PDB file of C-alpha atoms in Angstrom:
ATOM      1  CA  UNK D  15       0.000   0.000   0.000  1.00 51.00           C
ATOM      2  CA  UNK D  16       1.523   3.658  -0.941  1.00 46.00           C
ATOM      3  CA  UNK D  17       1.033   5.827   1.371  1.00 54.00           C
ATOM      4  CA  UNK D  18       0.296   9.675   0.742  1.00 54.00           C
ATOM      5  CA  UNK D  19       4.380  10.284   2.687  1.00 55.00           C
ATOM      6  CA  UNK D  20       5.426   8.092  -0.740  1.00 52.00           C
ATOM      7  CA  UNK D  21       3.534   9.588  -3.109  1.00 59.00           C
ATOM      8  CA  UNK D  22       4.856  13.014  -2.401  1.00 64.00           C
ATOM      9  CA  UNK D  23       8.755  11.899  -2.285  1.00 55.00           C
ATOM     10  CA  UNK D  24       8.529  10.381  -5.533  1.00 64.00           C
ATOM     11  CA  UNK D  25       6.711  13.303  -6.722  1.00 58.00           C
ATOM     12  CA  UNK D  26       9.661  15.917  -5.771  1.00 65.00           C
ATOM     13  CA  UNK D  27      12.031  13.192  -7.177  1.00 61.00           C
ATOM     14  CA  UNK D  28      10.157  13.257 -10.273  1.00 67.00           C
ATOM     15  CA  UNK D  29      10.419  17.198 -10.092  1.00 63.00           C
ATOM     16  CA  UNK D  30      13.904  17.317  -9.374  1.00 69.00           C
ATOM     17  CA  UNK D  31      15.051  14.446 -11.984  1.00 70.00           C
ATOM     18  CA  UNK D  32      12.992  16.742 -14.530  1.00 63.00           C
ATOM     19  CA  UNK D  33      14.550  20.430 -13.494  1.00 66.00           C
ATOM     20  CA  UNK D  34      18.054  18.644 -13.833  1.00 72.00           C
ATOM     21  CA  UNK D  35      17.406  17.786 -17.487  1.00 59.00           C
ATOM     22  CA  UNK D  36      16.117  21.066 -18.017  1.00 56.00           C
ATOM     23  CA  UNK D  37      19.119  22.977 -16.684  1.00 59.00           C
ATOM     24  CA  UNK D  38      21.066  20.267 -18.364  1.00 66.00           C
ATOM     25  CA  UNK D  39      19.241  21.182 -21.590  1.00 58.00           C
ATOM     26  CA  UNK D  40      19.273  24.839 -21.097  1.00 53.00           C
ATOM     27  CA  UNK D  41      23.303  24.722 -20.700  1.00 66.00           C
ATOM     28  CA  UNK D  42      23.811  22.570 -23.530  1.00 61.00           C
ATOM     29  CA  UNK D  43      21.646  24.804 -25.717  1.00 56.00           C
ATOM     30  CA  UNK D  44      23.367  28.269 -24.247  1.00 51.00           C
ATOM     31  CA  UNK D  45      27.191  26.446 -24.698  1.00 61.00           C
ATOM     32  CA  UNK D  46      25.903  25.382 -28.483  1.00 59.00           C
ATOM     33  CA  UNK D  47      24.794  28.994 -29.194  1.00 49.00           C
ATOM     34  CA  UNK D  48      27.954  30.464 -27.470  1.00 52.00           C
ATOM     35  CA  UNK D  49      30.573  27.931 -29.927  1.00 53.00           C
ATOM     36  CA  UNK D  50      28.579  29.362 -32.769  1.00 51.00           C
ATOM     37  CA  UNK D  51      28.583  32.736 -32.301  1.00 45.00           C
ATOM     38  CA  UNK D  52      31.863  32.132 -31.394  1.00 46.00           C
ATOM     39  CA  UNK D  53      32.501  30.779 -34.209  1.00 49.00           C
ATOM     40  CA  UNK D  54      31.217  32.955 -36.230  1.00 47.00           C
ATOM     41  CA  UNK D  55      32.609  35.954 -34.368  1.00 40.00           C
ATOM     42  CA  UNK D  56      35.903  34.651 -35.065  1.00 47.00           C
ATOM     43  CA  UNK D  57      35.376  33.853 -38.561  1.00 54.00           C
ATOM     44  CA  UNK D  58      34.326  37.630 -39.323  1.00 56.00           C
ATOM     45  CA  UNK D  59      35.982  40.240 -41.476  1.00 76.00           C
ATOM     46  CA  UNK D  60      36.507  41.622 -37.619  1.00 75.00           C
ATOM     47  CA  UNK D  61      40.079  39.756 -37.251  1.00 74.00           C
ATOM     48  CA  UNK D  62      40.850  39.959 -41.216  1.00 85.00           C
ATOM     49  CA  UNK D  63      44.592  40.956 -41.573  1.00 89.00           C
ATOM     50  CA  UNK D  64      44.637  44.700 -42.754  1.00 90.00           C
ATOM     51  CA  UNK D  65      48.388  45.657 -41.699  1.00 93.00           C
ATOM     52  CA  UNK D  66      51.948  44.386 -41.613  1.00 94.00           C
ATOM     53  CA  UNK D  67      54.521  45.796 -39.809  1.00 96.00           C
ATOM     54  CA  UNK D  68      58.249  45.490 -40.375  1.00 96.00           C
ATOM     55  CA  UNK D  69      61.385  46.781 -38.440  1.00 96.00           C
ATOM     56  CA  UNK D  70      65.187  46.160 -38.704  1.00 95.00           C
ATOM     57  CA  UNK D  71      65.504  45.446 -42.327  1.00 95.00           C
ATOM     58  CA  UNK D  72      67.651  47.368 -44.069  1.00 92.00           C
ATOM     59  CA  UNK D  73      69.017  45.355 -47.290  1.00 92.00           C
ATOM     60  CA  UNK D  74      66.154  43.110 -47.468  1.00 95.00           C
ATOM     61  CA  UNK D  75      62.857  44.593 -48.984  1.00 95.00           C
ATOM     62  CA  UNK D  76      59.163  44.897 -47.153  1.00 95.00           C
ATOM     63  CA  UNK D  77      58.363  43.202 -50.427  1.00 95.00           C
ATOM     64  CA  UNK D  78      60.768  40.512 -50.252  1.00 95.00           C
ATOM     65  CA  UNK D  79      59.494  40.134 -46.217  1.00 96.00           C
ATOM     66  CA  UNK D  80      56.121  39.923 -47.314  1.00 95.00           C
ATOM     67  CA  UNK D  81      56.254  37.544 -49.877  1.00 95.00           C
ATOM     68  CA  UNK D  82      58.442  34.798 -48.237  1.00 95.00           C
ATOM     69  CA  UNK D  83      56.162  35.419 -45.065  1.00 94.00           C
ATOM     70  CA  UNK D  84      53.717  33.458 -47.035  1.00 93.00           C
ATOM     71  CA  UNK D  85      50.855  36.454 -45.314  1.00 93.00           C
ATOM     72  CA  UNK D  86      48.094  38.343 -47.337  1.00 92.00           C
ATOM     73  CA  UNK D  87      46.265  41.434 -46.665  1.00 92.00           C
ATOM     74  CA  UNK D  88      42.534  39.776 -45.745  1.00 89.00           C
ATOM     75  CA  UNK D  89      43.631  36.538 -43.908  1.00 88.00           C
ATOM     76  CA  UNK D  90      42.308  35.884 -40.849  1.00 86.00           C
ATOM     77  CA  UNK D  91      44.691  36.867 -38.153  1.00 85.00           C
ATOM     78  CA  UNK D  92      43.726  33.999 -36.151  1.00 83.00           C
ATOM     79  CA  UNK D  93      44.543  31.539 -39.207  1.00 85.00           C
ATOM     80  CA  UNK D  94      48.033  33.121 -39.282  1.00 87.00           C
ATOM     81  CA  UNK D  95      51.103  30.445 -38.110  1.00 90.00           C
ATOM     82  CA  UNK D  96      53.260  32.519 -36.767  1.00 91.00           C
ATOM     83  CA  UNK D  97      56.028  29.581 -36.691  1.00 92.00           C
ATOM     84  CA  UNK D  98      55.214  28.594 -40.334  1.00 94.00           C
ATOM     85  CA  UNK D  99      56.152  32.272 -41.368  1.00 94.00           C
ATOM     86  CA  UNK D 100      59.004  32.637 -39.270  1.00 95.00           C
ATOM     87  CA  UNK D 101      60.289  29.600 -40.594  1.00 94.00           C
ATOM     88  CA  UNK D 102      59.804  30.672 -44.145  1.00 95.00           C
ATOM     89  CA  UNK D 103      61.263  34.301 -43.424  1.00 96.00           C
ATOM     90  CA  UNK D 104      64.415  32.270 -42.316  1.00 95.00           C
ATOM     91  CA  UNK D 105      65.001  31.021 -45.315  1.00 93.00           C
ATOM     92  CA  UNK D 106      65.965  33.906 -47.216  1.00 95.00           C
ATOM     93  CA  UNK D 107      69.677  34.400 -46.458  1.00 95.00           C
ATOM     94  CA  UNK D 108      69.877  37.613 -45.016  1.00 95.00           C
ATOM     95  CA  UNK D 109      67.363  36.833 -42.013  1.00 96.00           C
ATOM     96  CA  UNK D 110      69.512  35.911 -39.142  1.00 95.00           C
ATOM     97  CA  UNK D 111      66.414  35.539 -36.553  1.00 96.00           C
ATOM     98  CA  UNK D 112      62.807  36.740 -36.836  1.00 96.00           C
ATOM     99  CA  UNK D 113      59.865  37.831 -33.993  1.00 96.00           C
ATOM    100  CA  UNK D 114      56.288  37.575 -35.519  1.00 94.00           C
ATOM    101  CA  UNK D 115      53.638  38.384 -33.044  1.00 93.00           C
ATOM    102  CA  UNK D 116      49.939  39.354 -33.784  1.00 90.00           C
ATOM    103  CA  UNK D 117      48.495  42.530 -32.733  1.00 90.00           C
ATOM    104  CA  UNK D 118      44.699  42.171 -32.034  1.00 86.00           C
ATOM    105  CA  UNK D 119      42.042  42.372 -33.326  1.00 87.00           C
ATOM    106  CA  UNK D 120      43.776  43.063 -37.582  1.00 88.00           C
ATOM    107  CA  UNK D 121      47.551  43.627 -37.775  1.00 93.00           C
ATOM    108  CA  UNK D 122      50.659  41.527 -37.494  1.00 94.00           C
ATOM    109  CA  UNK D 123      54.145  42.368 -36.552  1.00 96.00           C
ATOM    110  CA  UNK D 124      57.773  41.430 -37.947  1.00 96.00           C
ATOM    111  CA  UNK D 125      60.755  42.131 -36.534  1.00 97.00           C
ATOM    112  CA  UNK D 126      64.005  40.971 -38.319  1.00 97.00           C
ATOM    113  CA  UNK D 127      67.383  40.781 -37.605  1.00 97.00           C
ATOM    114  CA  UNK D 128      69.758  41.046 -40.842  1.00 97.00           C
ATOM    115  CA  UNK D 129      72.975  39.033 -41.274  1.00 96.00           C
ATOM    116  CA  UNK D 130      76.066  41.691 -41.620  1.00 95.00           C
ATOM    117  CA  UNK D 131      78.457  40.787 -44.332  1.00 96.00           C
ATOM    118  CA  UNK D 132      81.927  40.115 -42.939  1.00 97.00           C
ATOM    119  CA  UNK D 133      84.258  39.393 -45.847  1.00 97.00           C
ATOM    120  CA  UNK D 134      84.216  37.761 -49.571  1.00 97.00           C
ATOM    121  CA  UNK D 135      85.395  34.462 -50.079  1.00 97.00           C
ATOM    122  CA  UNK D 136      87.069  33.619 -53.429  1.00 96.00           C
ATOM    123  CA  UNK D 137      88.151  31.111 -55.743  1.00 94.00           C
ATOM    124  CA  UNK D 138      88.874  31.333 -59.536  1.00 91.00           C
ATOM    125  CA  UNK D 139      86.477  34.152 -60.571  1.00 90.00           C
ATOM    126  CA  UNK D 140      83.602  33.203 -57.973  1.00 95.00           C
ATOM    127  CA  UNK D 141      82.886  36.040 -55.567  1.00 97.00           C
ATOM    128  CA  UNK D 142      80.494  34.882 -52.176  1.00 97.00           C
ATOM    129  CA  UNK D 143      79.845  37.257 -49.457  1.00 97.00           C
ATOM    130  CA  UNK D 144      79.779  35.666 -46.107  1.00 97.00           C
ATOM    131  CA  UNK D 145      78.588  37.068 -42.516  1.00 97.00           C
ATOM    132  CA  UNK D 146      80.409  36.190 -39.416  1.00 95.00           C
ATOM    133  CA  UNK D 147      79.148  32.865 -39.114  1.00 95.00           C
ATOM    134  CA  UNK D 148      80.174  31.613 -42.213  1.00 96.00           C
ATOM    135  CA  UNK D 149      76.475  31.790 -44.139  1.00 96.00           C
ATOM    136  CA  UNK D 150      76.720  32.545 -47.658  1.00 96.00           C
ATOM    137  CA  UNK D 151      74.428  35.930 -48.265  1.00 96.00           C
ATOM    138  CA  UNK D 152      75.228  36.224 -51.832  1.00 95.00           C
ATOM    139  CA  UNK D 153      77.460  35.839 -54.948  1.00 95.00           C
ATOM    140  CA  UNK D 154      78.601  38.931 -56.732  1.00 96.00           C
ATOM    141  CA  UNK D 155      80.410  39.592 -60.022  1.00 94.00           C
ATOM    142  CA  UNK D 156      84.010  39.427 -59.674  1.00 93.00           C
ATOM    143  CA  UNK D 157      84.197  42.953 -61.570  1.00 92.00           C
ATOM    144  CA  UNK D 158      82.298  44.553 -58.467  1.00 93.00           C
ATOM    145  CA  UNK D 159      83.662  42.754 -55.789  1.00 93.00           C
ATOM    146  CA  UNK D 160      85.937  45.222 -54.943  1.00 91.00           C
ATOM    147  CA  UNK D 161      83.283  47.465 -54.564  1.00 94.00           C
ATOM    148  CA  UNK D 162      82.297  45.816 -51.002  1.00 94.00           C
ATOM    149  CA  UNK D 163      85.229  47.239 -49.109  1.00 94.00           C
ATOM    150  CA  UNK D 164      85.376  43.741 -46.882  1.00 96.00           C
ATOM    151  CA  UNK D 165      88.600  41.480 -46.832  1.00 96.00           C
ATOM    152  CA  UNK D 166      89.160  38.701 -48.995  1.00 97.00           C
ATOM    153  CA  UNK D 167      89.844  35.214 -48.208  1.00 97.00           C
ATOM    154  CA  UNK D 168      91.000  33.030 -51.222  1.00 96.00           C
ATOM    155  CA  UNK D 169      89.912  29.708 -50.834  1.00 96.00           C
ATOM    156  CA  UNK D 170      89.577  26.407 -52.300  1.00 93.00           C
ATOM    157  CA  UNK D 171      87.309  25.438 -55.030  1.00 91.00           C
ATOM    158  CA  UNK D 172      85.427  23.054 -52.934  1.00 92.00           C
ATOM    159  CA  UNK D 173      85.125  25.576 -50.332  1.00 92.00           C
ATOM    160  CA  UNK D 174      83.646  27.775 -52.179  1.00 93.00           C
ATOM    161  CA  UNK D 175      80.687  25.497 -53.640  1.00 93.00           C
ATOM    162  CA  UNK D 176      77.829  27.747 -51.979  1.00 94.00           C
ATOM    163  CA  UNK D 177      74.002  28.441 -52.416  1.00 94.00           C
ATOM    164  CA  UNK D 178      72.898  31.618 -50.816  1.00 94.00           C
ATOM    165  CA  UNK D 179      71.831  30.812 -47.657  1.00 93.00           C
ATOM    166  CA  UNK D 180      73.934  27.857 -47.032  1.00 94.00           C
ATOM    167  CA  UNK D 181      76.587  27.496 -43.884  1.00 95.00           C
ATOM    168  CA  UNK D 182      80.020  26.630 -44.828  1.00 96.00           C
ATOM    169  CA  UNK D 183      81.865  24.135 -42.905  1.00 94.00           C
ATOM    170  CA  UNK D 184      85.193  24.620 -44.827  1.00 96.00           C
ATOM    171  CA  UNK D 185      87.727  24.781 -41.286  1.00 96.00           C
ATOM    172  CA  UNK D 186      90.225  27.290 -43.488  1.00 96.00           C
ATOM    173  CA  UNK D 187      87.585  30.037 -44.450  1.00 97.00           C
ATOM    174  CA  UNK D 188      86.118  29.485 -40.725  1.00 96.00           C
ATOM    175  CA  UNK D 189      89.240  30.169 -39.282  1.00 97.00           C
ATOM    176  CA  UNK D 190      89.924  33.285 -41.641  1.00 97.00           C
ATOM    177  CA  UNK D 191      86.567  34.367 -40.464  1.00 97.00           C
ATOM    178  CA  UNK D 192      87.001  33.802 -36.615  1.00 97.00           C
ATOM    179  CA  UNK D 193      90.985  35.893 -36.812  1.00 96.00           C
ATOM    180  CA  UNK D 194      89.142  38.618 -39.025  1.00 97.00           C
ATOM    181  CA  UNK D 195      86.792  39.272 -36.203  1.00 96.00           C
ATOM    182  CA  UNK D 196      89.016  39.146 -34.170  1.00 95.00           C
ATOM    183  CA  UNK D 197      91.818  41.719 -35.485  1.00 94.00           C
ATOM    184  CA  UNK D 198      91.857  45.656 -34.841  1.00 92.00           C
ATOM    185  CA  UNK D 199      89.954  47.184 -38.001  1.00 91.00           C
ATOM    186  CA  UNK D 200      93.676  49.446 -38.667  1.00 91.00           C
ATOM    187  CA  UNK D 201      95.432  45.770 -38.704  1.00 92.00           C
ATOM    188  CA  UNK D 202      92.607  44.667 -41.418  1.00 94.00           C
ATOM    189  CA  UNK D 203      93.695  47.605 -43.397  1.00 92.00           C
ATOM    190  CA  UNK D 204      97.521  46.558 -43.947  1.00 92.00           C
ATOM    191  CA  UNK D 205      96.173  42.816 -45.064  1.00 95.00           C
ATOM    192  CA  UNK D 206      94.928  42.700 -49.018  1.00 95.00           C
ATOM    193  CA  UNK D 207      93.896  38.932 -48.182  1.00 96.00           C
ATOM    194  CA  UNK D 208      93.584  36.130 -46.363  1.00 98.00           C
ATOM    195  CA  UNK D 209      94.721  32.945 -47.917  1.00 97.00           C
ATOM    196  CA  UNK D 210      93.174  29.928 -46.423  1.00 97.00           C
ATOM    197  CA  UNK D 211      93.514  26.693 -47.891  1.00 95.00           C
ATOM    198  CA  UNK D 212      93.144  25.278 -44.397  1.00 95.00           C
ATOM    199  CA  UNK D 213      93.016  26.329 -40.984  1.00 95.00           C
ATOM    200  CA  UNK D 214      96.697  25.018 -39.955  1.00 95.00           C
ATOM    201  CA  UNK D 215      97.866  27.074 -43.315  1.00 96.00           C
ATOM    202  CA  UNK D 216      95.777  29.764 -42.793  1.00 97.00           C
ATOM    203  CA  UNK D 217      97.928  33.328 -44.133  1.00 97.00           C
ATOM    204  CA  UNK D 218      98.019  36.604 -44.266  1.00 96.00           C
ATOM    205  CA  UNK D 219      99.360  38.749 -47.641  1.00 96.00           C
ATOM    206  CA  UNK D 220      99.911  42.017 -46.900  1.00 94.00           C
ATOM    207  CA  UNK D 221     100.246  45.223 -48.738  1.00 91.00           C
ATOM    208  CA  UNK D 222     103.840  44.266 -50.279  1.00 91.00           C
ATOM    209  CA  UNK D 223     102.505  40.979 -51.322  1.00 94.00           C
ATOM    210  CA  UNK D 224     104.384  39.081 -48.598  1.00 95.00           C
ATOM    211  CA  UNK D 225     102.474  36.006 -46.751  1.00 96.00           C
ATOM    212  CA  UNK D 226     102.614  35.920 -43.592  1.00 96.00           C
ATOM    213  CA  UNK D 227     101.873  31.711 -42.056  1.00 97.00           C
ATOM    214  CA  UNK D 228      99.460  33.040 -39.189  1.00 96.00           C
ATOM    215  CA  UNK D 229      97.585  29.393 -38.770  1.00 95.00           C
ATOM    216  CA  UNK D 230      94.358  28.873 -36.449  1.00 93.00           C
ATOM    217  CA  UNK D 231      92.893  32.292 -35.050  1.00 93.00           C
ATOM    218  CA  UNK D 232      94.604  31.625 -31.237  1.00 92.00           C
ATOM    219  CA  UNK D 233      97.767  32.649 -29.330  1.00 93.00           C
ATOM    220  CA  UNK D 234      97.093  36.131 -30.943  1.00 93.00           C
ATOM    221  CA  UNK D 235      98.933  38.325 -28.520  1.00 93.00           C
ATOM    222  CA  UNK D 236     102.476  36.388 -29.403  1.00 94.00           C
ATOM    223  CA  UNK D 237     101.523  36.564 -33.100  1.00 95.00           C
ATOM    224  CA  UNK D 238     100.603  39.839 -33.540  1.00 93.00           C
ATOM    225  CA  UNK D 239     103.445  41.252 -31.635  1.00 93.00           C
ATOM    226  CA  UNK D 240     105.830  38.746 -33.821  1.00 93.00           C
ATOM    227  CA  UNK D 241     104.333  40.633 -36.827  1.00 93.00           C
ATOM    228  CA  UNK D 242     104.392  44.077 -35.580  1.00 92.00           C
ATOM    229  CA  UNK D 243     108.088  43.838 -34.456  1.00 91.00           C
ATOM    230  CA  UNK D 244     108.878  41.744 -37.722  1.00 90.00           C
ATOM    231  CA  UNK D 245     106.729  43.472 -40.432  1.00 91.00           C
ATOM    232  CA  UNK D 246     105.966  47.314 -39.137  1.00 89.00           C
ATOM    233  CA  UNK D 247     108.555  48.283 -36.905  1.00 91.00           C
ATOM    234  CA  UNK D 248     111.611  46.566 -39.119  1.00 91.00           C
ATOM    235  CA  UNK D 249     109.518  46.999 -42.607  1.00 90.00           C
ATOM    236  CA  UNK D 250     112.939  47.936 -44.582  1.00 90.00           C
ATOM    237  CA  UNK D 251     114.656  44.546 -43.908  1.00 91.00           C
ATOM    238  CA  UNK D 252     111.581  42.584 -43.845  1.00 91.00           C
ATOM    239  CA  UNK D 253     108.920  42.473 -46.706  1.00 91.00           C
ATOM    240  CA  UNK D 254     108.735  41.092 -49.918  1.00 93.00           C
ATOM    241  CA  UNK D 255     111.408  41.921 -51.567  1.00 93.00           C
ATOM    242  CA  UNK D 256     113.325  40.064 -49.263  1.00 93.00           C
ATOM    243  CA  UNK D 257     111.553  37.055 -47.976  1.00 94.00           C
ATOM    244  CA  UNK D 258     109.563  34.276 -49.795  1.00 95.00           C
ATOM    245  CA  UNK D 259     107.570  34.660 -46.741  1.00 95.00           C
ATOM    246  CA  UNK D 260     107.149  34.805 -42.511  1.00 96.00           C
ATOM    247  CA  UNK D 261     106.265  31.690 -40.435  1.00 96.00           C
ATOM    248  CA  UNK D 262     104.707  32.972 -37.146  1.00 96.00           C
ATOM    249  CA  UNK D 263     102.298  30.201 -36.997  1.00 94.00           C
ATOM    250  CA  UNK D 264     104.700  28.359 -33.237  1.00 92.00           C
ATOM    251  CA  UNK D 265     105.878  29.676 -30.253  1.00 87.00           C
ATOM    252  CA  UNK D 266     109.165  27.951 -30.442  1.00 84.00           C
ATOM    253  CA  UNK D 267     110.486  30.156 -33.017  1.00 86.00           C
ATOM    254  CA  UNK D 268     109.633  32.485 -36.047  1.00 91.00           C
ATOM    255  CA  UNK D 269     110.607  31.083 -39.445  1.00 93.00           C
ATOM    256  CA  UNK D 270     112.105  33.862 -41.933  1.00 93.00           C
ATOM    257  CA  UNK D 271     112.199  31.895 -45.724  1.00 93.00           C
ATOM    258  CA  UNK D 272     114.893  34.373 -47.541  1.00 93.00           C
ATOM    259  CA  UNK D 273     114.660  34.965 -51.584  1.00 91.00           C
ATOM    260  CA  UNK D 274     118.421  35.312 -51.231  1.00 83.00           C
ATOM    261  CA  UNK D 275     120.729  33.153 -48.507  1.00 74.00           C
ATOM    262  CA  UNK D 276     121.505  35.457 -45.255  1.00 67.00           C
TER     263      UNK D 276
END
């Protein structure tokens, strides 16, 4: 037998089982609306791209930026990958390092940090320009390459066989790089060229035409103050007229090779 106590509790269970589903309902159908208007807020002409922003170029074009950025004026800023145009923007060989960041709610932001040309490798009548860490940046004709103003380093063929863009691993034009970073810009200006058919050979020519066996880019206090007290301070006994050429490379002694017996 049911008693009226009974029928009442299973009534407010019945009520409270049914208000659940409702709120349930009601939350379901407010979340739904709220993803589409999301949705559709986010797919409006509200966040379409309508700017683009560069700093620190200076050799490379807002053209050139733009188009290997892969971005258009109208995309949806929220559709932009910022890594897939960074890594793009990379790619072109004077882009050392790129920062992309939106700027809400229609404009994006590059920031770029050039590669700075450190010297011109060469072999036969190939001309590269290289940076400091040994990335090609780009070939030039041999009748301008003088043009540039940077130091030379003559190289090897095979050291020389460079895209734009590409890193070389050659150890002789490395090392000319590292000791021409390394050197007082009023000692670059005595040097015409670096010869560097490997590291352990690595030479200067100076101004007379004499080379100078320097080696790897280390122990430079000793070597430099070889060549100053060899090559500046005693210039009238020692230069090319006199010597095939200066070994300075060890610290056990200093090799003079004489065109004529002493």
């Amino acid at each position: 037998m049911v008693t009226r106590n009974q029928t009442s509790f299973m009534y407010r269970l019945r009520l409270r089982r049914l208000k659940r589903v409702f709120f349930t309902v009601v939350w379901l159908f407010l979340i739904c609306l709220a993803g589409f208007g999301g949705y559709t807020f986010a797919n409006s002409t509200f966040f379409d791209l309508s700017e683009i922003r560069i700093t620190g170029n200076t050799v490379v074009s807002r053209d050139e930026i733009i188009a290997a950025s892969g971005l258009r004026i109208g995309t949806n800023l929220l559709k932009v990958s910022r890594t897939k145009a960074a890594v793009h923007l990379l790619s072109l060989p004077y882009i050392r390092e790129v920062e992309l960041s939106r700027v809400f709610p229609n404009k994006v932001e590059i920031r770029v940090t050039e590669r700075t040309p450190l010297a011109l490798i060469n072999a036969g009548e190939r001309y590269l320009v290289m940076d400091e860490n040994g990335y090609c940046l780009l070939e030039v004709a041999a009748i301008t390459a003088e043009s540039w103003g940077l130091p030379r380093i003559r190289c090897s063929s095979e050291a020389i066989q460079l895209l734009p863009g590409e890193r070389s691993e050659d150890k002789g034009v490395r090392a000319a790089l590292d000791l021409i970073q390394q050197l007082d810009p009023f000692f670059l200006e005595g040097i015409t060229e670096f010869d560097a058919p490997s590291a352990e050979k690595l030479a200067l020519i100076n101004r007379d035409g004499l080379p100078v066996l320097f080696g790897q880019p280390e122990d430079l206090d000793r070597k430099l103050k070889s060549y100053e007290e060899l090559l500046i301070k005693n210039a009238e006994r020692y230069n090319a007229n006199t010597l095939q050429y200066v070994d300075i490379r060890y610290d056990t002694q200093i090799t003079l090779k004489w065109i004529r017996p002493q």
